[in-house]
CSV table of C-alpha atoms in Angstrom, one decimal:
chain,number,residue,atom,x,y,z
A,1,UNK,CA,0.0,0.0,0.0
A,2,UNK,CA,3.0,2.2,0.4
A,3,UNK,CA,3.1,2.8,-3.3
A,4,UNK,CA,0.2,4.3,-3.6
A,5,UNK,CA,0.9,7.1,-0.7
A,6,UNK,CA,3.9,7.8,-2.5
A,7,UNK,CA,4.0,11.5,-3.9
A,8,UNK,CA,3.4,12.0,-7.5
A,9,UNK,CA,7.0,13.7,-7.7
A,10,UNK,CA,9.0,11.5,-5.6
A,11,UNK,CA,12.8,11.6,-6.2
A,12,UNK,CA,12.1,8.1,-7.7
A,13,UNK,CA,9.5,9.5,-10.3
A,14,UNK,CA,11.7,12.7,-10.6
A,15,UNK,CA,14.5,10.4,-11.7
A,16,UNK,CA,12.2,8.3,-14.6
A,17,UNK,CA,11.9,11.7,-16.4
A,18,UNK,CA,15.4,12.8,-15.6
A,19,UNK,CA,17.5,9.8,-16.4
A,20,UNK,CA,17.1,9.5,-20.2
A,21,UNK,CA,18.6,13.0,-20.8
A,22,UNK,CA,21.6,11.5,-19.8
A,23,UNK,CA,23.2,8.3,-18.3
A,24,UNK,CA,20.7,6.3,-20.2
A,25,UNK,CA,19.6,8.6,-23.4
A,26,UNK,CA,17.8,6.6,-25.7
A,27,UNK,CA,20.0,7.4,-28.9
A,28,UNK,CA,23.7,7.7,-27.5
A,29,UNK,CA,23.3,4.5,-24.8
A,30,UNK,CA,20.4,2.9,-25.5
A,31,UNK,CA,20.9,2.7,-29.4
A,32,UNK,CA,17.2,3.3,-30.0
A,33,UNK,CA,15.4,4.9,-32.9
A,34,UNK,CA,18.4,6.1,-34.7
A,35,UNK,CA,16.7,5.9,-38.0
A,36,UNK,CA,13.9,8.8,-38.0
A,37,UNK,CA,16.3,10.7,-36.0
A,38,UNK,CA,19.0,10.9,-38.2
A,39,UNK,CA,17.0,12.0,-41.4
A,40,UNK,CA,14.9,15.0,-40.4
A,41,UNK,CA,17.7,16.6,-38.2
A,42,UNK,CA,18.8,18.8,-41.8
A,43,UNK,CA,16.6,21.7,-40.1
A,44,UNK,CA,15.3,22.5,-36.6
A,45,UNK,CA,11.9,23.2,-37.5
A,46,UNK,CA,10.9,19.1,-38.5
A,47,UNK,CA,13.3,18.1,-35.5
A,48,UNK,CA,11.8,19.8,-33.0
A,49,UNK,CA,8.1,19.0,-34.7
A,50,UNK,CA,9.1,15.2,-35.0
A,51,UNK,CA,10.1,15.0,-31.3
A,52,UNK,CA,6.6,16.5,-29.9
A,53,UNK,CA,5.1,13.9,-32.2
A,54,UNK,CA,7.2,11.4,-30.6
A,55,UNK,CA,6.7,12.6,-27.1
A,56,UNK,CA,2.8,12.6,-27.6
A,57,UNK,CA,2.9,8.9,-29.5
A,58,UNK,CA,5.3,7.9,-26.7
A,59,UNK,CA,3.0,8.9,-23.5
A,60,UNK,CA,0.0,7.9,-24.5
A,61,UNK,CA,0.8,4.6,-25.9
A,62,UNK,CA,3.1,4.0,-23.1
A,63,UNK,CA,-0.2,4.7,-20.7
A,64,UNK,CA,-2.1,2.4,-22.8
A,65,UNK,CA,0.0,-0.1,-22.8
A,66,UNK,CA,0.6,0.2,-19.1
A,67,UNK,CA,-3.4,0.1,-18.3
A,68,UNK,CA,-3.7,-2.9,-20.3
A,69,UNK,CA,-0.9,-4.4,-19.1
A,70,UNK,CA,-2.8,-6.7,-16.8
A,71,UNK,CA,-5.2,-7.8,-19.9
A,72,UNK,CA,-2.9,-8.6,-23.2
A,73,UNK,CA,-1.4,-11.7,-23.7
A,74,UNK,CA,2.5,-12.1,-23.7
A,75,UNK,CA,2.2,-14.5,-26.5
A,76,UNK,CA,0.7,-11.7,-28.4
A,77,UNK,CA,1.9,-8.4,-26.9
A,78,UNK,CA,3.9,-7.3,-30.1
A,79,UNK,CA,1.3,-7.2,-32.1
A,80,UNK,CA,-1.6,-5.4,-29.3
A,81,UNK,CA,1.8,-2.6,-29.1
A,82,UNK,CA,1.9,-2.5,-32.8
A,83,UNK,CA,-1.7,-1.5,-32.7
A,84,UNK,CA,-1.6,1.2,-30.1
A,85,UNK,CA,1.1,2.6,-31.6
A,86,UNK,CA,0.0,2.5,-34.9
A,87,UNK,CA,-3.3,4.0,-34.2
A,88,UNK,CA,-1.2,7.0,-32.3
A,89,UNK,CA,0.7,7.6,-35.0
A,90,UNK,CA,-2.0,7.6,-37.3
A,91,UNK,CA,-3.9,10.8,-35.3
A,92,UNK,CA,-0.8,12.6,-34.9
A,93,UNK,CA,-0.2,12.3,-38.8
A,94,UNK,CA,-3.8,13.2,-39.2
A,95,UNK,CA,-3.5,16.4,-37.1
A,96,UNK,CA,-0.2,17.1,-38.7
A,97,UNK,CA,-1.5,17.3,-42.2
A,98,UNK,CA,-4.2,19.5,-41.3
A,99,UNK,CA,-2.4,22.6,-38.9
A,100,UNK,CA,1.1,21.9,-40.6
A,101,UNK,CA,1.0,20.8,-44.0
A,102,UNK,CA,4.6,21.7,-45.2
A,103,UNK,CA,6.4,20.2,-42.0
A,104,UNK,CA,3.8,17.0,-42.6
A,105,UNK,CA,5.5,17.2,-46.2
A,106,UNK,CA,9.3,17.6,-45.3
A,107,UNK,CA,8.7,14.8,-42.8
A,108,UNK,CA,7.0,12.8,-45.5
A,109,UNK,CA,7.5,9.0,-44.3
A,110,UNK,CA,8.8,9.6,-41.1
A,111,UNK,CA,6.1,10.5,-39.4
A,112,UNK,CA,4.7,6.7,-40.4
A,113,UNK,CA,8.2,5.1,-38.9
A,114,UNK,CA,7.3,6.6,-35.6
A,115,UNK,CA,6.1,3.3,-35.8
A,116,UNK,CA,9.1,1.3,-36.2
A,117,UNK,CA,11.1,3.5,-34.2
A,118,UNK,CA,12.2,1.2,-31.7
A,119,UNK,CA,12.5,4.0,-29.0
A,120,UNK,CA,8.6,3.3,-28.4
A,121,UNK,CA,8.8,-0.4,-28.5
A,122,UNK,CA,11.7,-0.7,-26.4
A,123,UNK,CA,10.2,1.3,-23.9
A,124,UNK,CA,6.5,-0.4,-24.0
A,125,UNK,CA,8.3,-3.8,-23.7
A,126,UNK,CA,10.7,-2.4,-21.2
A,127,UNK,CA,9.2,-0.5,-18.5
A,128,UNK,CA,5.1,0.4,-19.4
A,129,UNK,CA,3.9,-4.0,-19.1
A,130,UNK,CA,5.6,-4.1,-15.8
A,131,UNK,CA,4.6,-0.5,-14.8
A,132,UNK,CA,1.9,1.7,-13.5
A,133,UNK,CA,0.4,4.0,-15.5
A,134,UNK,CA,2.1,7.1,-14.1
A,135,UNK,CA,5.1,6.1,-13.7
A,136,UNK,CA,4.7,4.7,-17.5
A,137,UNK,CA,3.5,8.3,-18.1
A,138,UNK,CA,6.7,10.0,-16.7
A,139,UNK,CA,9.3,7.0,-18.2
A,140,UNK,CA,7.2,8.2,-21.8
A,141,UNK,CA,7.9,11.3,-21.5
A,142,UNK,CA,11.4,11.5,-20.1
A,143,UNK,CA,12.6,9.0,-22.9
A,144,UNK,CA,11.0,10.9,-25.8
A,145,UNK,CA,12.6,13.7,-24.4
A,146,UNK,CA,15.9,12.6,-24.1
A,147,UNK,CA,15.8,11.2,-28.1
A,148,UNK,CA,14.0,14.5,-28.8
A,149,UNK,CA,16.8,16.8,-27.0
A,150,UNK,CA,19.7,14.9,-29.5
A,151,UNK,CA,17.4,15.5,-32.1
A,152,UNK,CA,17.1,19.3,-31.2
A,153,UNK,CA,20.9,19.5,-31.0
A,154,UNK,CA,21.9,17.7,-34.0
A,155,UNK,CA,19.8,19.9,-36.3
A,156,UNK,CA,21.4,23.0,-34.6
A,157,UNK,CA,24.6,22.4,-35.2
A,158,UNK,CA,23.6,21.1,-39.0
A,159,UNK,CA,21.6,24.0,-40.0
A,160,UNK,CA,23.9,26.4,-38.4
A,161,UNK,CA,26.9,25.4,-40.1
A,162,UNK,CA,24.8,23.8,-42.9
A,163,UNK,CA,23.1,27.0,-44.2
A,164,UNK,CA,23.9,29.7,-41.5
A,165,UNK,CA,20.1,29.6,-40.1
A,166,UNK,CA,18.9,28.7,-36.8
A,167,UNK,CA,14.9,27.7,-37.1
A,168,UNK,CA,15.0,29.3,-40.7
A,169,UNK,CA,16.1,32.7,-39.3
A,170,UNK,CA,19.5,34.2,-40.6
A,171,UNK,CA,22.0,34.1,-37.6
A,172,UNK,CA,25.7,34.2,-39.0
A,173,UNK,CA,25.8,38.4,-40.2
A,174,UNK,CA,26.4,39.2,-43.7
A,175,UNK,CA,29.6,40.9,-42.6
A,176,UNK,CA,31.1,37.6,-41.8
A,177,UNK,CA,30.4,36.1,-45.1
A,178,UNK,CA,31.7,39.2,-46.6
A,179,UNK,CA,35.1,38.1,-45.1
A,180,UNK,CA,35.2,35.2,-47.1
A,181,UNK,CA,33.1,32.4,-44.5
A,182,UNK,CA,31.0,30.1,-46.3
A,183,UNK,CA,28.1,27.8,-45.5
A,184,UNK,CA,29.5,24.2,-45.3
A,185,UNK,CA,27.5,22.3,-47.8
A,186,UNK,CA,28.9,19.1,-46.3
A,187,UNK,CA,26.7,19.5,-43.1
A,188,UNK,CA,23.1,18.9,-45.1
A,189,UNK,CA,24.1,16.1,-46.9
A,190,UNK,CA,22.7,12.7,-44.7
A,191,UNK,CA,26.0,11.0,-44.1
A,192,UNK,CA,26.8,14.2,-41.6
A,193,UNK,CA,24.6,13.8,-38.7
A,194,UNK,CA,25.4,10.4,-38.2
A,195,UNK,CA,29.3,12.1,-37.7
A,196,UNK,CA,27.8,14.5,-35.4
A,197,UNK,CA,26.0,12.1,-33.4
A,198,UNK,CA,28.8,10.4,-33.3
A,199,UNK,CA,30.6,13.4,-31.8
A,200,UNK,CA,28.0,13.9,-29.3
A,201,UNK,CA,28.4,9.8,-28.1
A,202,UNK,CA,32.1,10.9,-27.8
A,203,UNK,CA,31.6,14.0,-26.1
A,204,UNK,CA,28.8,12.5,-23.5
A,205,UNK,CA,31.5,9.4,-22.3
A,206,UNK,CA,34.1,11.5,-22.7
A,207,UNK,CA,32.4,13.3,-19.3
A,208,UNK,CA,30.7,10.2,-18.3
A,209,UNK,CA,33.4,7.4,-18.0
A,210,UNK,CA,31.0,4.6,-16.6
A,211,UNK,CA,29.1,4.3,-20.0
A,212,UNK,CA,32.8,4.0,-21.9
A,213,UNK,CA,32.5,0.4,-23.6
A,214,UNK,CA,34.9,-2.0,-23.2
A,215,UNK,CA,35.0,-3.7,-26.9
B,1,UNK,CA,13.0,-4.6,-68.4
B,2,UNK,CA,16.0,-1.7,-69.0
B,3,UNK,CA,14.0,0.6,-66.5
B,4,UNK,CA,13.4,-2.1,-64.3
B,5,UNK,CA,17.4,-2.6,-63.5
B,6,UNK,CA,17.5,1.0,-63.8
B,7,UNK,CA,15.2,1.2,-60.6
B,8,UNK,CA,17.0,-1.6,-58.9
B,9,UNK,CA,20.4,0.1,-59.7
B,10,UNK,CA,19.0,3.0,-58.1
B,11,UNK,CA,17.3,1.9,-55.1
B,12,UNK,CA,20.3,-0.3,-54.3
B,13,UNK,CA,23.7,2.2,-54.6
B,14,UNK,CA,22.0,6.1,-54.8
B,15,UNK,CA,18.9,5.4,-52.6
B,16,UNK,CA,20.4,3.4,-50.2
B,17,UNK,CA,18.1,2.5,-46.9
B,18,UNK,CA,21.2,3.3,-44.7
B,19,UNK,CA,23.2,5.9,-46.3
B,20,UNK,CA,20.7,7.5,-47.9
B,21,UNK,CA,17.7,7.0,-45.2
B,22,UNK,CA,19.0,5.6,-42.5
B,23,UNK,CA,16.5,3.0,-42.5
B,24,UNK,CA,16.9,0.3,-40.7
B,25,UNK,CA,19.6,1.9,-38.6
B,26,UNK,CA,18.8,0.0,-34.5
B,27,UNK,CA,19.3,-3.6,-36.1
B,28,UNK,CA,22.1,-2.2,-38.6
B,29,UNK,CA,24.1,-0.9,-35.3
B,30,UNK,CA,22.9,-4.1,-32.7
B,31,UNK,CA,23.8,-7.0,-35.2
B,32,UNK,CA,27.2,-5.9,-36.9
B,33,UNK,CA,29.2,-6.7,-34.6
B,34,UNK,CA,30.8,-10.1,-37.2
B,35,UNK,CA,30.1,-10.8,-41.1
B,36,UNK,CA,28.3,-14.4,-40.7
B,37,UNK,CA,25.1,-12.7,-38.7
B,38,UNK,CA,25.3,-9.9,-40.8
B,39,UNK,CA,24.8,-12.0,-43.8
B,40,UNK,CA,22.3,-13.6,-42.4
B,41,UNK,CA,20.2,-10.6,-41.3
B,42,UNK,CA,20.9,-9.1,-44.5
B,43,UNK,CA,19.2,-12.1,-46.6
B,44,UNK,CA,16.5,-12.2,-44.3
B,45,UNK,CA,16.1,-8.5,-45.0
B,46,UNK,CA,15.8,-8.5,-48.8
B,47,UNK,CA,13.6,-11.5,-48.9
B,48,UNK,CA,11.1,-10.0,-46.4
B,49,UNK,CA,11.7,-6.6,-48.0
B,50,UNK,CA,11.0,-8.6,-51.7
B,51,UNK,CA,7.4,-10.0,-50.5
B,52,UNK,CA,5.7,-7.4,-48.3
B,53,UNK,CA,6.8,-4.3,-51.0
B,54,UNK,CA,4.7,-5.7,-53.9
B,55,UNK,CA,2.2,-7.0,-51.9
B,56,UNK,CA,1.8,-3.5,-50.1
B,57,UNK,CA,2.2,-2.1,-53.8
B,58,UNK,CA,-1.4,-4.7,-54.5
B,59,UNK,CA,-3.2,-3.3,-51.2
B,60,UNK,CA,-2.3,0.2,-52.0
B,61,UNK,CA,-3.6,0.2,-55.6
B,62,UNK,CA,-6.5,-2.5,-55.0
B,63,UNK,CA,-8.0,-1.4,-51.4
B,64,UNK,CA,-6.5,2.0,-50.1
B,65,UNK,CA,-6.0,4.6,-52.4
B,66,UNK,CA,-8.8,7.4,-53.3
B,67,UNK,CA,-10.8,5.4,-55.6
B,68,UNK,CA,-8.9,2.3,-55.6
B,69,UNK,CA,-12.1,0.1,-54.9
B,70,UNK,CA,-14.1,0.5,-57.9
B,71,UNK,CA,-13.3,-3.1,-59.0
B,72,UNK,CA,-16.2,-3.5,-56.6
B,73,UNK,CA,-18.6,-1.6,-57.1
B,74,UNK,CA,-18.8,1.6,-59.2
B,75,UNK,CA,-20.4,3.2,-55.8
B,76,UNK,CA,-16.9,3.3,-54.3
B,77,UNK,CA,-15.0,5.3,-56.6
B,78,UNK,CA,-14.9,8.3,-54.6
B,79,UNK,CA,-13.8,6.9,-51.3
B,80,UNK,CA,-9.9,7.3,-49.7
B,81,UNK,CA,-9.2,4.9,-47.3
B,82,UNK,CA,-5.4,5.9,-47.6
B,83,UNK,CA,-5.4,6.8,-43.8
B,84,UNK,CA,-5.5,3.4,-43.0
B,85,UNK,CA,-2.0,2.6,-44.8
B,86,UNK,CA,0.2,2.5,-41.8
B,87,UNK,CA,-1.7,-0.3,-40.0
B,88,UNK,CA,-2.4,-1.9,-42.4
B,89,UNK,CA,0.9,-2.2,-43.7
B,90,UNK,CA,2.5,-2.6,-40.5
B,91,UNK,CA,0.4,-5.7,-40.0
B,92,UNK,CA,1.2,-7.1,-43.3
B,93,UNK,CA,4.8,-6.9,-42.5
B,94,UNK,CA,4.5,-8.5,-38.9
B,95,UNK,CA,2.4,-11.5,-40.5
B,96,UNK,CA,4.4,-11.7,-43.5
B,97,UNK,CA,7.4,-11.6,-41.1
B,98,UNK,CA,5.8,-14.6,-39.3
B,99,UNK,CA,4.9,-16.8,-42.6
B,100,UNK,CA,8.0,-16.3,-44.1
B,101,UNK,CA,9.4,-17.5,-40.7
B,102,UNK,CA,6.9,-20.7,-40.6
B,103,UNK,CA,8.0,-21.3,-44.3
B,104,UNK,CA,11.8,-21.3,-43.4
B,105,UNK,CA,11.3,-23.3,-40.5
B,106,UNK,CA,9.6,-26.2,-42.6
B,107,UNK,CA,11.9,-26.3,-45.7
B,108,UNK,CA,14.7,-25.1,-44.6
B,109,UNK,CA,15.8,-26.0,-40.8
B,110,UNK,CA,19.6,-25.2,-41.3
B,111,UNK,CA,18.8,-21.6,-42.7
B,112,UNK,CA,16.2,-21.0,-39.8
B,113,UNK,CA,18.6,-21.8,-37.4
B,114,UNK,CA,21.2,-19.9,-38.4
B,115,UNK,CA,18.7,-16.8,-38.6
B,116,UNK,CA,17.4,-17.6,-35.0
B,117,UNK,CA,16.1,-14.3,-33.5
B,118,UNK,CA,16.6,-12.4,-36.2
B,119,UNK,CA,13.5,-13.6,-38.4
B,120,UNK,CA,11.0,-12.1,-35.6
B,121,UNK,CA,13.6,-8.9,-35.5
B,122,UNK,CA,12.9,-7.9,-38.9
B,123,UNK,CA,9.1,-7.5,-38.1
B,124,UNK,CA,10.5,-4.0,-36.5
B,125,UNK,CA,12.9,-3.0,-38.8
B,126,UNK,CA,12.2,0.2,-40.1
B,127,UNK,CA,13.7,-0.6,-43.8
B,128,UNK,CA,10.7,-2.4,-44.0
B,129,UNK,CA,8.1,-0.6,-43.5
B,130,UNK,CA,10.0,2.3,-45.1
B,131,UNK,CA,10.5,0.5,-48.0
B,132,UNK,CA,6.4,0.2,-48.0
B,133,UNK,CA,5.5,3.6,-47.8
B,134,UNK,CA,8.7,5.2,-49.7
B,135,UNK,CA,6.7,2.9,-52.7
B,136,UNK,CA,3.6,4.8,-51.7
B,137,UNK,CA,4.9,7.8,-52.1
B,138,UNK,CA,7.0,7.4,-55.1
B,139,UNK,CA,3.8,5.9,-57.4
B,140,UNK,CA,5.4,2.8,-58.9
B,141,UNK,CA,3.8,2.6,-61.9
B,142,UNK,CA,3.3,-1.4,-61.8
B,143,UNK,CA,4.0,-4.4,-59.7
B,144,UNK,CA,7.3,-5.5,-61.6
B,145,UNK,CA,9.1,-1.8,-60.4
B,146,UNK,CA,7.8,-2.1,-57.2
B,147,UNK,CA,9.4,-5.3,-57.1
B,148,UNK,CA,12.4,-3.8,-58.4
B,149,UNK,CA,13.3,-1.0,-55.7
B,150,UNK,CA,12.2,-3.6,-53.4
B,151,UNK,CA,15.1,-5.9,-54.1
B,152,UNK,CA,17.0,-3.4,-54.5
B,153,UNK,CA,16.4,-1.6,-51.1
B,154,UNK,CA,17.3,-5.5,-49.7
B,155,UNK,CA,20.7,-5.7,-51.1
B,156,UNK,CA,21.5,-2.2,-50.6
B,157,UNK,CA,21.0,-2.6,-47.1
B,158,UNK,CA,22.7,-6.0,-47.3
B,159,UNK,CA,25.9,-4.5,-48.9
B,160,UNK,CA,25.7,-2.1,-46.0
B,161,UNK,CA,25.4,-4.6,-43.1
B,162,UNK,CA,28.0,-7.2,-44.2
B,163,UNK,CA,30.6,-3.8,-45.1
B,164,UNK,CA,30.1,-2.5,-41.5
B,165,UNK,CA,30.1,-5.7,-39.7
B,166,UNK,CA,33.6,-6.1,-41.7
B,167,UNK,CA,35.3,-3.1,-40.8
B,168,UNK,CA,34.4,-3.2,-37.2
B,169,UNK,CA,35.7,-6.6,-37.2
B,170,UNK,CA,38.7,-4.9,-38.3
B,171,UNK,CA,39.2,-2.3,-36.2
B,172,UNK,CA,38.8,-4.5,-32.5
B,173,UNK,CA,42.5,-4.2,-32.9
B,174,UNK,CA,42.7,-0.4,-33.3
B,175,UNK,CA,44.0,2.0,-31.0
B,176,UNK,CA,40.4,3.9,-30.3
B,177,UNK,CA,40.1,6.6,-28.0
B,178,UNK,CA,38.3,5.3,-25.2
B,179,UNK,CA,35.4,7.2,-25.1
B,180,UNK,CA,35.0,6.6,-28.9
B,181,UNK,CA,34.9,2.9,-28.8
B,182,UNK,CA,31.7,0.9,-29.8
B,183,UNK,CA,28.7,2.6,-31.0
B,184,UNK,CA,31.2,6.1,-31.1
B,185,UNK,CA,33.3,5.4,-34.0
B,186,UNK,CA,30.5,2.6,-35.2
B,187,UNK,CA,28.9,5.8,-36.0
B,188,UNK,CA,31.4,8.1,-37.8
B,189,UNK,CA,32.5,5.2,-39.9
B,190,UNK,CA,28.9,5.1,-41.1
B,191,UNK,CA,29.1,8.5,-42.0
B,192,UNK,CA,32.1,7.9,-43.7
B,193,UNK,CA,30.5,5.1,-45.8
B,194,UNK,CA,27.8,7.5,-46.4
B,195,UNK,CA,30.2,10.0,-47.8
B,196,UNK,CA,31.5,7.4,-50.1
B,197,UNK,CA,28.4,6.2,-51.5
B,198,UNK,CA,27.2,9.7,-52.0
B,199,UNK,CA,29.9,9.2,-55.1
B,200,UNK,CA,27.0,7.2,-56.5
B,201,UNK,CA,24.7,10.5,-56.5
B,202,UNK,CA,25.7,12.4,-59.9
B,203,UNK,CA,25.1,9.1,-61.9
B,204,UNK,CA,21.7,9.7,-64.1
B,205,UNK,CA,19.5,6.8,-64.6
């Protein structure tokens, strides 16, 4: 019964939503959902518009999922997550194409591999079967953010260098590219964020030694 | 047929699912680790990928799209059920996932066992359903080119897999800065890849 007397921002809870920005981020330790997060990061608009999808997807499926938790099958679990998921994904699409029909466009499939991204599953096989709904709640949301705040920074760094903006607003002066600076071209192209992500890793275990792998 | 290889040619070096996409990227980074899983991941991967695309492509063009139903009835031609696509292709892929997993098991006991846990695995791969709705959105114009960027998308992502798992077997005896180690310089080597496969971009098809 002591569980249910505990406060709804315990240091425990406090911790679900604050651990995934760092010792165990779901893209630099977890190794989950790299795919959509490495294709819309060109610009910070669709970064930051794909990681509130994620974070809504992420919550509420996560509380689904944790309220049926008692009721699905494990032999068929995958395929009741699938569903939630998928269902999510499918509204957040749906209200994306109305209110914000050139993101929806720049996004194009990626807003359909929320589905896939294995962030979500990971997390509903993880933590929401075994979990309350809260606590499922707060674990959603703390891990979407976490893959959402990479996101955010990977498209800064890209679409600053990349083409001198920062959320499509000029920020590098004229004056400076009258000195001779130039945009580097080689930040938009794909292959780059997965070098900056991979400086971020290095950076992160660089200041947090216990995540350094052995291999 | 020419524009049929041309599609393939395409799908598999200048489209690439990893380079290009990075489709399929959790399994890609989890299962590299030596060349014998890889390969067998990545044949798993272009067969699964080579069934549930031009099937997909049939329920697309026969059930889903804005007036796709009016082999049944003439009443039906104005209605979209296009919405519907991502569950209905995400189920196709987790049952097609699971027959082509039955099939393998019965015909072929040596190959399913090698697989082992990576058959189920693919079911939530995103190459896969990528590959689906990347054929949505690009309007193949019939089945046989739908079939095409299908394969193509497999061994692209094949030739991927089995590269990576290679050069990180490799480089276990490299002098890596610690912090870098692993998924670190698993990473920039990707992007390196990338880089070099971008050489494929200029060629015209």
């Amino acid at each position: 019964m002591s569980a249910e007397k505990e406060p709804l921002f315990s240091s425990k809870n406090i911790k679900l939503l604050t651990d995934p920005m760092n010792d165990s981020n779901p893209i630099t330790v977890q190794v989950l959902g790299i795919c959509s997060a490495l294709a819309v990061t060109v610009k910070v608009k669709p970064a930051f518009v794909l990681a509130i999808a994620v974070v809504v997807v992420m919550a509420v499926s996560n509380v689904v999922v944790s309220l049926l938790r008692k009721t699905i099958p494990p032999r068929i679990r995958i395929i009741v997550q699938l569903v939630v998921i998928a269902s999510m994904v499918i509204l957040v699409d749906q209200v994306l194409k109305a209110f914000l029909f050139d993101v929806s466009k720049q996004l194009s499939v990626f807003v359909g591999l929320i589905i896939t991204n294995c962030i979500i599953m990971g997390r509903l096989e993880a933590f929401a079967l075994n979990n309350k709904p809260w606590q499922s709640f707060l674990d959603g949301i703390g891990n979407a953010a976490g893959y959402g705040a990479i996101l955010i920074i990977v498209a800064f760094f890209r679409e600053l260098l990349g083409s001198g903006t920062v959320w499509g607003y000029k920020v590098i002066p004229e004056s400076v590219y009258d000195f001779g600076y130039e945009n580097n071209g080689l930040m938009i192209l794909p292959p780059m964020a997965l070098i900056v992500v991979g400086a971020i890793i290095w950076v992160q275990r660089a200041k947090n030694k216990k995540l350094v792998e052995s291999n | 047929m020419e524009n049929l290889v041309n599609i393939f040619i395409k799908s598999v070096f200048i489209d690439n699912m990893i380079f290009a996409y990075f489709l399929g990227m959790c399994s890609y980074l989890a299962v590299s680790k030596t060349v014998k899983t890889s390969t067998g991941l990545g044949l798993a991967v272009i067969f699964v990928l080579g069934f549930t695309v031009p099937v997909s492509y049939l329920i697309e063009n026969y059930l889903l799209k804005e007036g796709a139903l009016v082999w049944l009835s003439e009443s039906f031609a104005d209605v979209d059920l296009s919405f519907l696509s991502f569950i209905i292709f995400i189920a196709l892929i987790a049952s097609m996932v699971q027959l082509v997993e039955m099939v393998i098991e019965k015909f072929s006991p040596a190959l399913y066992s090698s697989l082992g846990i990576f058959l189920p695995l693919i079911a939530v791969n995103c190459a896969i359903l990528g590959g689906a709705l990347f054929m949505q959105e690009r309007a193949y114009n019939n089945i046989g080119e739908a079939t095409a960027f299908a394969l193509g998308s497999g061994v692209g992502w094949f030739l991927a897999i089995v590269g990576i798992a290679a050069i990180r077997e490799k480089i276990r005896y490299s002098n890596i800065p610690d912090p870098l180690k692993g998924l670190g310089i698993t990473f920039i080597i990707t992007g390196l890849m990338g880089i070099a496969f971008m050489g494929f971009m200029g060629i015209k098809l």
